[in-house]
GROMACS .gro file of C-alpha atoms in nm:
model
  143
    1UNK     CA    1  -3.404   0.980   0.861
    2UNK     CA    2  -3.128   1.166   1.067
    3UNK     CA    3  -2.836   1.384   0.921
    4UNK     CA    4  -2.615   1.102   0.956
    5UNK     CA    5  -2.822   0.780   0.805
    6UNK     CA    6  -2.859   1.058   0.498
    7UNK     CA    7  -2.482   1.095   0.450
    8UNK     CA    8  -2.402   0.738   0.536
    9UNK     CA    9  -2.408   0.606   0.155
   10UNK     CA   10  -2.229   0.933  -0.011
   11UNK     CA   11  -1.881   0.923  -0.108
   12UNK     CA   12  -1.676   1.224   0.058
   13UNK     CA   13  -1.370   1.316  -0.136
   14UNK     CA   14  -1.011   1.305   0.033
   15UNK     CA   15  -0.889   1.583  -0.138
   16UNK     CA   16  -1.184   1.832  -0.003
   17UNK     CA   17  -1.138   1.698   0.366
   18UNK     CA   18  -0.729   1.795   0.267
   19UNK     CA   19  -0.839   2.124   0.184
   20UNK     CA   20  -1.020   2.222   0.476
   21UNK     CA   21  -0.751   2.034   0.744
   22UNK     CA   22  -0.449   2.113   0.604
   23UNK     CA   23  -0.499   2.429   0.384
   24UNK     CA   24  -0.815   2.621   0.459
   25UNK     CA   25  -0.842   2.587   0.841
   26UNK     CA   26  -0.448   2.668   0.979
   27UNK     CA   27  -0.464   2.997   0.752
   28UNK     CA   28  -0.814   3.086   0.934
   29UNK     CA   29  -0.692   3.008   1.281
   30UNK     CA   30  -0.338   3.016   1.336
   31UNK     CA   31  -0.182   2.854   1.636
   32UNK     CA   32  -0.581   2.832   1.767
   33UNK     CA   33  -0.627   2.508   1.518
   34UNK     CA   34  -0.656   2.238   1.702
   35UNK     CA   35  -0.860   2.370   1.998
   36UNK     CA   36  -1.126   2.518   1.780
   37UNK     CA   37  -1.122   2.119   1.606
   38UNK     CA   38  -1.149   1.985   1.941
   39UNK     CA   39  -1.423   2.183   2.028
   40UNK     CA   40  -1.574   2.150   1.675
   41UNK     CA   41  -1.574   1.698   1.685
   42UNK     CA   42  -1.720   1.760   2.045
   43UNK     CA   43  -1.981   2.002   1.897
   44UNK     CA   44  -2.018   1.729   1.581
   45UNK     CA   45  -2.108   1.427   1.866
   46UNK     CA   46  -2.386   1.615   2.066
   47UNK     CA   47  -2.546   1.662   1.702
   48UNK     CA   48  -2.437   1.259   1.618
   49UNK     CA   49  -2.497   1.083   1.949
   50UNK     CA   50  -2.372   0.732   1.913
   51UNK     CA   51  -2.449   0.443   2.129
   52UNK     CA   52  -2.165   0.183   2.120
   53UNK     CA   53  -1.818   0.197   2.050
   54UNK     CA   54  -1.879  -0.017   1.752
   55UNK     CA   55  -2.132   0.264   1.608
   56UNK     CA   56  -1.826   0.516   1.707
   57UNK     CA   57  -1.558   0.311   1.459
   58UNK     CA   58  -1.862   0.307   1.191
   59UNK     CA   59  -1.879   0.655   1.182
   60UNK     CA   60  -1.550   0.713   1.169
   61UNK     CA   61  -1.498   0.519   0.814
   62UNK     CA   62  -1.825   0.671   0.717
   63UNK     CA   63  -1.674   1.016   0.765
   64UNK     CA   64  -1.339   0.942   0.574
   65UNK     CA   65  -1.139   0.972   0.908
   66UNK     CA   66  -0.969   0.607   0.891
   67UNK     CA   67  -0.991   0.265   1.070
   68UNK     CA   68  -1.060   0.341   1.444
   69UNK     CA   69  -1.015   0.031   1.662
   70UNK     CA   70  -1.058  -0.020   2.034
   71UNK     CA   71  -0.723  -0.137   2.192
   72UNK     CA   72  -0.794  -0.172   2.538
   73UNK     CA   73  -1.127  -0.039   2.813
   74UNK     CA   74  -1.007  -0.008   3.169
   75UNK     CA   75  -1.263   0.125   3.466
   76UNK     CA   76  -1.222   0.488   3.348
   77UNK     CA   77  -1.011   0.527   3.012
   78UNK     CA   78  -0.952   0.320   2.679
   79UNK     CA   79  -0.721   0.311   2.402
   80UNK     CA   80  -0.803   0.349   2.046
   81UNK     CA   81  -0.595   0.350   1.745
   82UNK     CA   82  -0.639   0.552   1.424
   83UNK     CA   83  -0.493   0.427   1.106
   84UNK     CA   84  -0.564   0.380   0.701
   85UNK     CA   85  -0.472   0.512   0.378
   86UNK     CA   86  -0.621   0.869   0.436
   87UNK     CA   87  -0.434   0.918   0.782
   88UNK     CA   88  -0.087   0.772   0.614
   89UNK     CA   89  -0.144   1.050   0.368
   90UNK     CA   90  -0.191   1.344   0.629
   91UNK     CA   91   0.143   1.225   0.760
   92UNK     CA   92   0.294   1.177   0.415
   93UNK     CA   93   0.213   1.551   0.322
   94UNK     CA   94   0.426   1.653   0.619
   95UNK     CA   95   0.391   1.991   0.784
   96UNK     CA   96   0.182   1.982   1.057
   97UNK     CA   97  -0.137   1.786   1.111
   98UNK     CA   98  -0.346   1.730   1.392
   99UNK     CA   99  -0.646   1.459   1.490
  100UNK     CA  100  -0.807   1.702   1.760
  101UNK     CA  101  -1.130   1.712   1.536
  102UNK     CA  102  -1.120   1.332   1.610
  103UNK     CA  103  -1.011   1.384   1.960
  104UNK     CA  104  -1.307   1.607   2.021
  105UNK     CA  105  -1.544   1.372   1.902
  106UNK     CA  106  -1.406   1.086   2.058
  107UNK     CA  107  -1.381   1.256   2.410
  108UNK     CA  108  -1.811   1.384   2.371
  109UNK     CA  109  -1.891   1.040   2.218
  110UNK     CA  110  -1.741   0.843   2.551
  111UNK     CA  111  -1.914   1.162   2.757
  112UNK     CA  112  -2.211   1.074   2.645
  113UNK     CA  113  -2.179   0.711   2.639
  114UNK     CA  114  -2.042   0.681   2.992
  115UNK     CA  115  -2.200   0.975   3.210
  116UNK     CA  116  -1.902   1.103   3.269
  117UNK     CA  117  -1.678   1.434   3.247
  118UNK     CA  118  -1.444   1.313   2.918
  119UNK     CA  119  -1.138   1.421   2.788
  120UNK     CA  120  -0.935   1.248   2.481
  121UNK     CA  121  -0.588   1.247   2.377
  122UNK     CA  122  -0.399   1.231   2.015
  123UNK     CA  123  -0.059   1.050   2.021
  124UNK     CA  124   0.028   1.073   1.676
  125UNK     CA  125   0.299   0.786   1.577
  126UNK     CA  126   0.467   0.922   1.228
  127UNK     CA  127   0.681   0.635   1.160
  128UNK     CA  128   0.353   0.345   1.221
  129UNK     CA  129   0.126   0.641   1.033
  130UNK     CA  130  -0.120   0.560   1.331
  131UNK     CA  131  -0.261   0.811   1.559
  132UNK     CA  132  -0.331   0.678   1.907
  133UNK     CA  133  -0.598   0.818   2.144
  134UNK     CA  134  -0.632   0.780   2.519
  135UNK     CA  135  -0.989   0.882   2.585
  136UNK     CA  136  -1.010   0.953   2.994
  137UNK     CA  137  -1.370   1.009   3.209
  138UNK     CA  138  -1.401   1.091   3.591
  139UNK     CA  139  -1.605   0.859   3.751
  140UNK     CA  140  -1.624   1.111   4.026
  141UNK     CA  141  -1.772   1.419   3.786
  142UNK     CA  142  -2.064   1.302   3.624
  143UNK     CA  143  -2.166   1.505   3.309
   0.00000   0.00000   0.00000
């Protein structure tokens, strides 16, 4: 049994994940933040290699990061939106927040997936407490 299908039926508190994101992990890293949680969700999908998009929006309820759903898959990017209780309340707190860890992930998973150099994109919309996420790959620069 993998790392993952061990995890899959625990419970993972909201408040701990708060801790880390919003308290623990600014005060470690400054300003460097959200590229060291980029690098850390791309880091999290080589160890968690998914094989559809629909195993992608699994894990990310599994994991406590929200309701991921795939807008729209063109030749070489799609569109996915972020939303639920637990990302309303990231916004809610205020301060700063950012879905790079998510990004990261996203950006490795679709690597991986599609053969291609990825990159991914947070557009966080405060107002619709949605984060949306334009995940990119170069058909020309295969990984």
């Amino acid at each position: 049994m993998s790392g993952y299908e061990q995890w899959k039926q625990t419970n993972i508190s909201a408040f701990s994940d708060f801790l880390f994101r919003q308290e623990l992990l600014p005060n470690l890293f400054g300003k460097e933040t959200p590229f060291i949680l980029y690098w850390a969700g791309k880091e999290l999908a080589r160890k968690y290699p998914l094989a559809t998009v629909d195993d992608v929006v699994a894990f990310f309820e599994q994991a406590g990061w929200g309701n991921l759903s795939l807008l729209e898959e063109k030749k070489d990017q799609c569109d996915l939106q972020l939303d639920g209780s637990l990302v309303a309340m990231r916004f809610d707190y205020g301060g700063e927040c950012t879905f790079q860890l998510e990004a990261g992930f996203l950006a490795q998973q679709f690597e991986q997936q599609k053969g291609y150099v990825t990159e991914a994109f947070e557009q966080q919309k405060r107002r619709a407490k949605t984060v949306l996420f334009t995940v990119k790959w170069d058909r020309k620069d295969e990984s």
